[in-house]
PDB file of C-alpha atoms in Angstrom:
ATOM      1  CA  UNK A   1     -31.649   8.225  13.634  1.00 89.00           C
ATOM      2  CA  UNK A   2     -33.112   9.243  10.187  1.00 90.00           C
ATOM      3  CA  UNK A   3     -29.765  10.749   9.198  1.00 90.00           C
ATOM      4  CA  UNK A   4     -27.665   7.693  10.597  1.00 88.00           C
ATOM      5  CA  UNK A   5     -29.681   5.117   8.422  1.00 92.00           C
ATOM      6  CA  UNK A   6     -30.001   7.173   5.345  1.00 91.00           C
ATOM      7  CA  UNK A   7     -25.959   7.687   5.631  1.00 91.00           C
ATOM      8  CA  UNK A   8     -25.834   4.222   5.848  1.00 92.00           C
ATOM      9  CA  UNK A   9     -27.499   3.453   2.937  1.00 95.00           C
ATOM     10  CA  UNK A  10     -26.175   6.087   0.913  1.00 93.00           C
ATOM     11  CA  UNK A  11     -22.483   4.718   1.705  1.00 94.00           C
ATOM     12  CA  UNK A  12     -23.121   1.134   0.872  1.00 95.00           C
ATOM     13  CA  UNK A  13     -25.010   2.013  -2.214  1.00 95.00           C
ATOM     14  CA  UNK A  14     -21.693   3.816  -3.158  1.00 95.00           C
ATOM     15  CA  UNK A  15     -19.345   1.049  -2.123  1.00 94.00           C
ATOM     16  CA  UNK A  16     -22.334  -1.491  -3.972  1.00 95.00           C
ATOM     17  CA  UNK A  17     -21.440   0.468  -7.105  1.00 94.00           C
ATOM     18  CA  UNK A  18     -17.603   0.972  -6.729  1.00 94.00           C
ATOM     19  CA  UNK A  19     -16.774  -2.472  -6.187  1.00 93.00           C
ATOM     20  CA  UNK A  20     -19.658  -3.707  -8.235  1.00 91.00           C
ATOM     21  CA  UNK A  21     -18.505  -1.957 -11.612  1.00 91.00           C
ATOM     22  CA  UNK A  22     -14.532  -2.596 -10.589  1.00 92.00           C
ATOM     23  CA  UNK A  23     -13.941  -5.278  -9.173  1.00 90.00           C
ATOM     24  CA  UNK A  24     -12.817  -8.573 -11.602  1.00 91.00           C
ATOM     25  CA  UNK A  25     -15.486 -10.575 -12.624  1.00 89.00           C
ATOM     26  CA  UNK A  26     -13.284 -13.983 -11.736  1.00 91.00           C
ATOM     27  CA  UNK A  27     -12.268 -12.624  -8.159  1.00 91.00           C
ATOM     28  CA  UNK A  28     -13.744 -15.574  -5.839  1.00 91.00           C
ATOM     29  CA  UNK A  29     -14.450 -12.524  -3.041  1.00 93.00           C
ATOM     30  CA  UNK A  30     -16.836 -10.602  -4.749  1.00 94.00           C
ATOM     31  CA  UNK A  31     -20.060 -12.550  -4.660  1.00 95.00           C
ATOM     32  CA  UNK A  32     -19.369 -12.434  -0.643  1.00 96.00           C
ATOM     33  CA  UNK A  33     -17.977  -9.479  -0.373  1.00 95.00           C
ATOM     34  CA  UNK A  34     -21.224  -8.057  -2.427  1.00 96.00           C
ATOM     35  CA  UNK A  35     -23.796  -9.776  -0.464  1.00 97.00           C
ATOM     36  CA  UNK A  36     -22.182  -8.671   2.900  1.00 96.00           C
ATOM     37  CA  UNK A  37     -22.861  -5.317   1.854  1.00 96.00           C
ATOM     38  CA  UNK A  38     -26.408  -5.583   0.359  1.00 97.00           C
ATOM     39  CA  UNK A  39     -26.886  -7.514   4.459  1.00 97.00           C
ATOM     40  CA  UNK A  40     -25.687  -4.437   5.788  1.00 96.00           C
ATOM     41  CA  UNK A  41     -27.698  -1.960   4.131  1.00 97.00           C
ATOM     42  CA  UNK A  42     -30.773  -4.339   4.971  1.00 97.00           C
ATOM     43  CA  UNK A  43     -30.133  -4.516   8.840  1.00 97.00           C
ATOM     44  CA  UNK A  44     -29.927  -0.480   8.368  1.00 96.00           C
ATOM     45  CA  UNK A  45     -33.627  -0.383   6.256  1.00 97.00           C
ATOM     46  CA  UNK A  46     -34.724  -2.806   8.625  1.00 97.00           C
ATOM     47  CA  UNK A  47     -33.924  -0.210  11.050  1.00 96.00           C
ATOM     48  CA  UNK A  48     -34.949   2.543   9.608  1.00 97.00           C
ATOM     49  CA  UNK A  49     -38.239   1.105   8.909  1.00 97.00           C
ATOM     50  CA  UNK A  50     -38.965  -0.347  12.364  1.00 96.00           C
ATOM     51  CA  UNK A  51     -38.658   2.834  13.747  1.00 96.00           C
ATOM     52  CA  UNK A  52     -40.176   5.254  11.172  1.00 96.00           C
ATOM     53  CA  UNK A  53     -42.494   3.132   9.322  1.00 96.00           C
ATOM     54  CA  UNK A  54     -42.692   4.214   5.441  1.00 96.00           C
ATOM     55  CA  UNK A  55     -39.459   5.457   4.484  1.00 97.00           C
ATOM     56  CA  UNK A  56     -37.764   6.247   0.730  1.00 96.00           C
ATOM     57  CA  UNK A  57     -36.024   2.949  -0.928  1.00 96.00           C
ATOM     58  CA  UNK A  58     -33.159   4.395  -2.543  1.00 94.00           C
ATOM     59  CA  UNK A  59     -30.371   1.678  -4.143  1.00 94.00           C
ATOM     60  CA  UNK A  60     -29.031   4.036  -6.751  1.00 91.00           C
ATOM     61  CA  UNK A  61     -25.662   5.972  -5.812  1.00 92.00           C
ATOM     62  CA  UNK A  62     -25.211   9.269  -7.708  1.00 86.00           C
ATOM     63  CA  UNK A  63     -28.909  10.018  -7.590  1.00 83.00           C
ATOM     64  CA  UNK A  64     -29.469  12.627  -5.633  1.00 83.00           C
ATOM     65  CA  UNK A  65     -33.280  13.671  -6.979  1.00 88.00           C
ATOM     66  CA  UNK A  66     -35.867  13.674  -3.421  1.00 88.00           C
ATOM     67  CA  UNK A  67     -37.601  10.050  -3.158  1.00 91.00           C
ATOM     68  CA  UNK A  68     -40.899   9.685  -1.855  1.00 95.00           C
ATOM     69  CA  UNK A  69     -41.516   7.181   1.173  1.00 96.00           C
ATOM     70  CA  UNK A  70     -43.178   3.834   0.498  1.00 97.00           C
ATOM     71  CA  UNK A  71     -45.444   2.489   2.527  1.00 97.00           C
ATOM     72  CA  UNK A  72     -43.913   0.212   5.061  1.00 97.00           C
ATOM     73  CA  UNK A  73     -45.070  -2.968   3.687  1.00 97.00           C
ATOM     74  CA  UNK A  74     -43.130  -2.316   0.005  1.00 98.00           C
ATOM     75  CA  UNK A  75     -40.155  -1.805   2.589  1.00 98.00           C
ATOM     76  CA  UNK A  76     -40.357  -5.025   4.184  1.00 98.00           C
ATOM     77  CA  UNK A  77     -40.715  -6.561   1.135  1.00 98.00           C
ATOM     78  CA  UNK A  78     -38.253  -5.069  -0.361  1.00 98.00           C
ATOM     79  CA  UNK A  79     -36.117  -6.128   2.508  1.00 98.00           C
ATOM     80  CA  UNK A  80     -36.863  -9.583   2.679  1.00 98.00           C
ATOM     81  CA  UNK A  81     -36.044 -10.060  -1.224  1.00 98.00           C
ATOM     82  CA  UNK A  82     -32.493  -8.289  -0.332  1.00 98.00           C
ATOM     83  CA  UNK A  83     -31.841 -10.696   2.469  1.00 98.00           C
ATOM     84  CA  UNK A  84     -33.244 -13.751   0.044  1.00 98.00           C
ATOM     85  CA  UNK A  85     -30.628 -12.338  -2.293  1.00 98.00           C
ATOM     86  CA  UNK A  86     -27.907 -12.181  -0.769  1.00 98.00           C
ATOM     87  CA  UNK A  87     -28.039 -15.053   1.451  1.00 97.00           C
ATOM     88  CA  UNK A  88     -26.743 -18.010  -0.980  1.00 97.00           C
ATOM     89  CA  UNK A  89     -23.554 -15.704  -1.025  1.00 97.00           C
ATOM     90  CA  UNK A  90     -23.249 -15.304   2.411  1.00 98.00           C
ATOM     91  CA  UNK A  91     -20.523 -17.609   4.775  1.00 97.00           C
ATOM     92  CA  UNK A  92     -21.614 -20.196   7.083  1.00 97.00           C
ATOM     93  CA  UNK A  93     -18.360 -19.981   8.618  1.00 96.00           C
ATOM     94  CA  UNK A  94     -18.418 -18.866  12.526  1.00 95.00           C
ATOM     95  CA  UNK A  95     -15.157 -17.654  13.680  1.00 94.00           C
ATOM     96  CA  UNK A  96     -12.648 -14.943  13.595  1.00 93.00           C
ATOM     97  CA  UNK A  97     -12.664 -14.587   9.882  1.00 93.00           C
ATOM     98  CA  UNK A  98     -16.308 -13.617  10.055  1.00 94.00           C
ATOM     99  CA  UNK A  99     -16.541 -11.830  13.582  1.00 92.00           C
ATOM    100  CA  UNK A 100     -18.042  -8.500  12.547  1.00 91.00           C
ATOM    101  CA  UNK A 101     -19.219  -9.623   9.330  1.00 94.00           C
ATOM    102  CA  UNK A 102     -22.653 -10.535   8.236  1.00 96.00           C
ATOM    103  CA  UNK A 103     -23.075 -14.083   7.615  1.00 97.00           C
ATOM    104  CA  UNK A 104     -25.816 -16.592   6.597  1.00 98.00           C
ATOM    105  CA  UNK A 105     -27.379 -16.826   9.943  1.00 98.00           C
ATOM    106  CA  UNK A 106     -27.332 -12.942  10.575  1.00 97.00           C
ATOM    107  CA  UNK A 107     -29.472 -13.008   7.630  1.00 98.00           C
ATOM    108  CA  UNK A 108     -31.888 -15.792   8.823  1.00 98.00           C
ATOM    109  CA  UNK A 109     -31.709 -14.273  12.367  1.00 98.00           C
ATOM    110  CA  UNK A 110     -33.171 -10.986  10.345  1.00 98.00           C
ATOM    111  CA  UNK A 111     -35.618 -12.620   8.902  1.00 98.00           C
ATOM    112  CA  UNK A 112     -36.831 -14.328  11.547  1.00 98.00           C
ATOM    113  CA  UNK A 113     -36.987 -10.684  13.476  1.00 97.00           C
ATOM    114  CA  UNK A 114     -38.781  -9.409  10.346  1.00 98.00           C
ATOM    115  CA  UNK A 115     -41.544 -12.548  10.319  1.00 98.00           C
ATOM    116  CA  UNK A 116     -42.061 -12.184  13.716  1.00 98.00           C
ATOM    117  CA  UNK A 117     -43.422  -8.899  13.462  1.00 96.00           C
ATOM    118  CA  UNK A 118     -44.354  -9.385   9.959  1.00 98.00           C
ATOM    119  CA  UNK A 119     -48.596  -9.073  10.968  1.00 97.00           C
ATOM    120  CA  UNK A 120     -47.497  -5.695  12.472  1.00 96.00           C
ATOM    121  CA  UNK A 121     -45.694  -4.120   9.229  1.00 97.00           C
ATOM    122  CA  UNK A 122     -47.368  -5.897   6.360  1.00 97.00           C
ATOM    123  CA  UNK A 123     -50.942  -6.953   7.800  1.00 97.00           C
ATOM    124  CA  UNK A 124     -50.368 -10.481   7.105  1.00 97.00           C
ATOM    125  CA  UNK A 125     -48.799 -13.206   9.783  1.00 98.00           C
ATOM    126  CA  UNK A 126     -45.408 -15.097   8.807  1.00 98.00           C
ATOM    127  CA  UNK A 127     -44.980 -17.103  11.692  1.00 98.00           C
ATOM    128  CA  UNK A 128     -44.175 -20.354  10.151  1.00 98.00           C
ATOM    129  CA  UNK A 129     -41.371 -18.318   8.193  1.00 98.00           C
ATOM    130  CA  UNK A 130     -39.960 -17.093  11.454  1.00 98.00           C
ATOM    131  CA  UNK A 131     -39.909 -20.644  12.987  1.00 98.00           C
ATOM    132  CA  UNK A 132     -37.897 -21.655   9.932  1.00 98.00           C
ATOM    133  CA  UNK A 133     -35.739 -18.920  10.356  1.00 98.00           C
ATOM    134  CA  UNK A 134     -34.849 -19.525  13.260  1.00 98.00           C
ATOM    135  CA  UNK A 135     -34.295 -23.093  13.608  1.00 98.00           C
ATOM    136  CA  UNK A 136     -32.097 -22.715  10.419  1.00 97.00           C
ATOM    137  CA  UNK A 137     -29.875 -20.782  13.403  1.00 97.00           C
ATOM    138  CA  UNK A 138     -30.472 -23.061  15.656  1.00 97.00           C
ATOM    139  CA  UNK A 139     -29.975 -26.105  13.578  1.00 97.00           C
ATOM    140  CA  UNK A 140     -26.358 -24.895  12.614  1.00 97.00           C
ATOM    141  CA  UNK A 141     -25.108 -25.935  15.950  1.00 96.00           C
ATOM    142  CA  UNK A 142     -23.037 -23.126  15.663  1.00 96.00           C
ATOM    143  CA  UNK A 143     -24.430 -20.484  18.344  1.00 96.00           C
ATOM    144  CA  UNK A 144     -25.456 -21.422  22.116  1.00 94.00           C
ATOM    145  CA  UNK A 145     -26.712 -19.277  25.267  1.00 93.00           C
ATOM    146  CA  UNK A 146     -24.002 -18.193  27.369  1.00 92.00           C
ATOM    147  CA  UNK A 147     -23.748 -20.088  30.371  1.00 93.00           C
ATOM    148  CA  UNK A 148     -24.300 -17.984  33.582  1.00 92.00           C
ATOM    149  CA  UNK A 149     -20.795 -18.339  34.346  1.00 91.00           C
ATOM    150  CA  UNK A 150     -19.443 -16.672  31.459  1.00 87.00           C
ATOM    151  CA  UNK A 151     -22.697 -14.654  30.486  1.00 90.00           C
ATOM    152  CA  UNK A 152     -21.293 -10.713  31.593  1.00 91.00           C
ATOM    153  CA  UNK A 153     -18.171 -11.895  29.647  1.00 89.00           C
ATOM    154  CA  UNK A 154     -19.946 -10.470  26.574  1.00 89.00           C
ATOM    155  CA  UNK A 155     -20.141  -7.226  27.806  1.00 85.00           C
ATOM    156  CA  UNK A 156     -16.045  -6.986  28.652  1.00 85.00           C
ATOM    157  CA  UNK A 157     -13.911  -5.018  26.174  1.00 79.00           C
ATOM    158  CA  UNK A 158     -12.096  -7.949  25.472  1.00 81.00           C
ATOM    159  CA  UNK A 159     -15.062  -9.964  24.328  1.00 87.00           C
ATOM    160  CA  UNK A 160     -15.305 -11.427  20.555  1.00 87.00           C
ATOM    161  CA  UNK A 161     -15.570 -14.405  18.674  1.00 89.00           C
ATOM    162  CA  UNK A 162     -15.269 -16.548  21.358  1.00 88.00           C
ATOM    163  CA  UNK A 163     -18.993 -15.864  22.563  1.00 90.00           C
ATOM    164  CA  UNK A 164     -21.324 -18.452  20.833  1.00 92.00           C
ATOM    165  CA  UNK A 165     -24.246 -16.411  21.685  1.00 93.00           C
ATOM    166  CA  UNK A 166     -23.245 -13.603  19.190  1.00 93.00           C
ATOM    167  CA  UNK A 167     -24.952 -13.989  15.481  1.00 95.00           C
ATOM    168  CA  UNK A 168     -23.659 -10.711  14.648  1.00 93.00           C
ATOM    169  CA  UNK A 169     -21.275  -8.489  16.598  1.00 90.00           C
ATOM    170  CA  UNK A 170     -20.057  -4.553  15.439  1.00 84.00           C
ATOM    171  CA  UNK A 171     -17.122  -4.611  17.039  1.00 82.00           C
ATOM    172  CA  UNK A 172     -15.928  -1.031  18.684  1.00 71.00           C
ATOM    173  CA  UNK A 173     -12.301   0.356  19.388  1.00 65.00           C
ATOM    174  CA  UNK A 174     -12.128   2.501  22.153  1.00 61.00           C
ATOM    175  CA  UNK A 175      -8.770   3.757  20.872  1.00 64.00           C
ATOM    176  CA  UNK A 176     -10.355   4.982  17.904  1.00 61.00           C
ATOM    177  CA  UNK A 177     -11.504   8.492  17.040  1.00 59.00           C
ATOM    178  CA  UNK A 178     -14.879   9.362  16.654  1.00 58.00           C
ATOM    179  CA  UNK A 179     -16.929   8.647  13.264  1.00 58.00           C
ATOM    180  CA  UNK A 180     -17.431  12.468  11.501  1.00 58.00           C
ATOM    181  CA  UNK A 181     -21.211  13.343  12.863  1.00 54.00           C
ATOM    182  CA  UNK A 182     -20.904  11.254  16.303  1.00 55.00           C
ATOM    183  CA  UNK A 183     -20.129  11.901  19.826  1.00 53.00           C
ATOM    184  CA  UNK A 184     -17.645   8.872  20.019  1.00 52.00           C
ATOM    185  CA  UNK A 185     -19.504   7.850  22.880  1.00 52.00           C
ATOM    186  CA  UNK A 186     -20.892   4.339  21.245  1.00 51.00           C
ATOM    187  CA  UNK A 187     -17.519   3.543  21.599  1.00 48.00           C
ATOM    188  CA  UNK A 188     -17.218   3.009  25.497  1.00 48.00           C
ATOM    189  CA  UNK A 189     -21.304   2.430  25.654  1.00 47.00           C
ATOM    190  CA  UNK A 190     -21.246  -1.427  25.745  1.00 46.00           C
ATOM    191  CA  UNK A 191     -18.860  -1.531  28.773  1.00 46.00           C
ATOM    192  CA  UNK A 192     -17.840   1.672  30.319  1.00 46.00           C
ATOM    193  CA  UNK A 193     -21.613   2.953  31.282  1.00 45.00           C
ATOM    194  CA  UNK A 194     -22.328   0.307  33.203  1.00 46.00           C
ATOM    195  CA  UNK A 195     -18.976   0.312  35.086  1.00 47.00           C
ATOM    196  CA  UNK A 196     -19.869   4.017  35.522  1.00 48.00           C
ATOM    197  CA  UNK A 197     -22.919   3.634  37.246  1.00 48.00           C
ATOM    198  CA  UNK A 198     -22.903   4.189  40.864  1.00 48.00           C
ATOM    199  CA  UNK A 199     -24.624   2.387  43.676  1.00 48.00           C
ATOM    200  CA  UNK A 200     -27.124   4.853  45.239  1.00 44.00           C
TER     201      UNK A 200
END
């Protein structure tokens, strides 16, 4: 896991400063485009923290020189201005266009997991934040629990953007190859392991 979100952070940092330093100044994409990435690297620190605790910041691609960790409370906050950041650049669209992509509510949906267990990483509560957070998902009208009906329809291969109740989805192609340094097995995990269980 260590690996996984360090790779991820090294790879957006590079893509940060690719398209950062070449992309035109007037294309309308870039603020978006930007921010998506700077959302992505923060759902992987978020990660990375959650499960390790102090871990290295690192936003510099090219520098290769050993980072220390920092204490897990400079890495939530260092998270939560990241998020803060990048949210005014962020889409408030919910549909196809955005399916896979991080949007403004994946970011307030972050936050609000961060806030909750804000008293846990930082030592100080944020519980009004994470009410705010959330009803600013909420309040968008834009997401909805499944109805039992439909419910294990988000766990079929053919799921998507039609579910309401997804505020961010990583969608998978099973008739893809395997990611260099993976199994390929996340591919089929969402559907085929539970079709592969057997009744005892």
């Amino acid at each position: 896991a260590w690996n996984w979100f360090s790779n991820i952070v090294g790879t957006t940092n590079q893509a940060l400063a690719i398209l950062g330093e070449n992309m035109p100044e007037n294309n309308a994409t870039k603020p978006q485009m930007l921010a998506e990435l700077r959302m992505v690297r923060a759902i992987a620190y978020f990660m990375w923290m959650d499960l390790f605790g102090n871990i290295p910041i690192i936003t510099t691609y090219g520098d290769f020189t050993p980072k220390p960790n920092s204490p897990r409370a400079e890495v939530f906050a260092f998270i939560e201005k990241e998020i803060k950041e990048a949210l005014p650049s962020l889409s408030t669209t919910v549909d196809v266009t955005t399916y896979g992509k991080p949007t403004a509510f994946a970011a307030q949906a972050l936050l609000a997991k961060m806030y909750l267990n804000a008293e846990y990483y930082t030592g100080t509560a944020k519980y009004n934040e994470c009410i705010a957070a959330c009803d600013a998902v909420i309040g968008s009208g834009k997401f909805a629990i499944e109805p039992r009906a439909s419910y294990l329809q988000m766990f079929y291969p053919n799921n998507g953007p039609a579910m309401k109740e997804f505020i961010f989805a990583i969608p998978y192609d099973p008739a893809m190859a395997s990611l260099p340094g993976t199994n390929g097995f996340q591919y089929h995990a969402r559907y085929d392991v539970l079709r592969s269980q057997t009744k005892r």
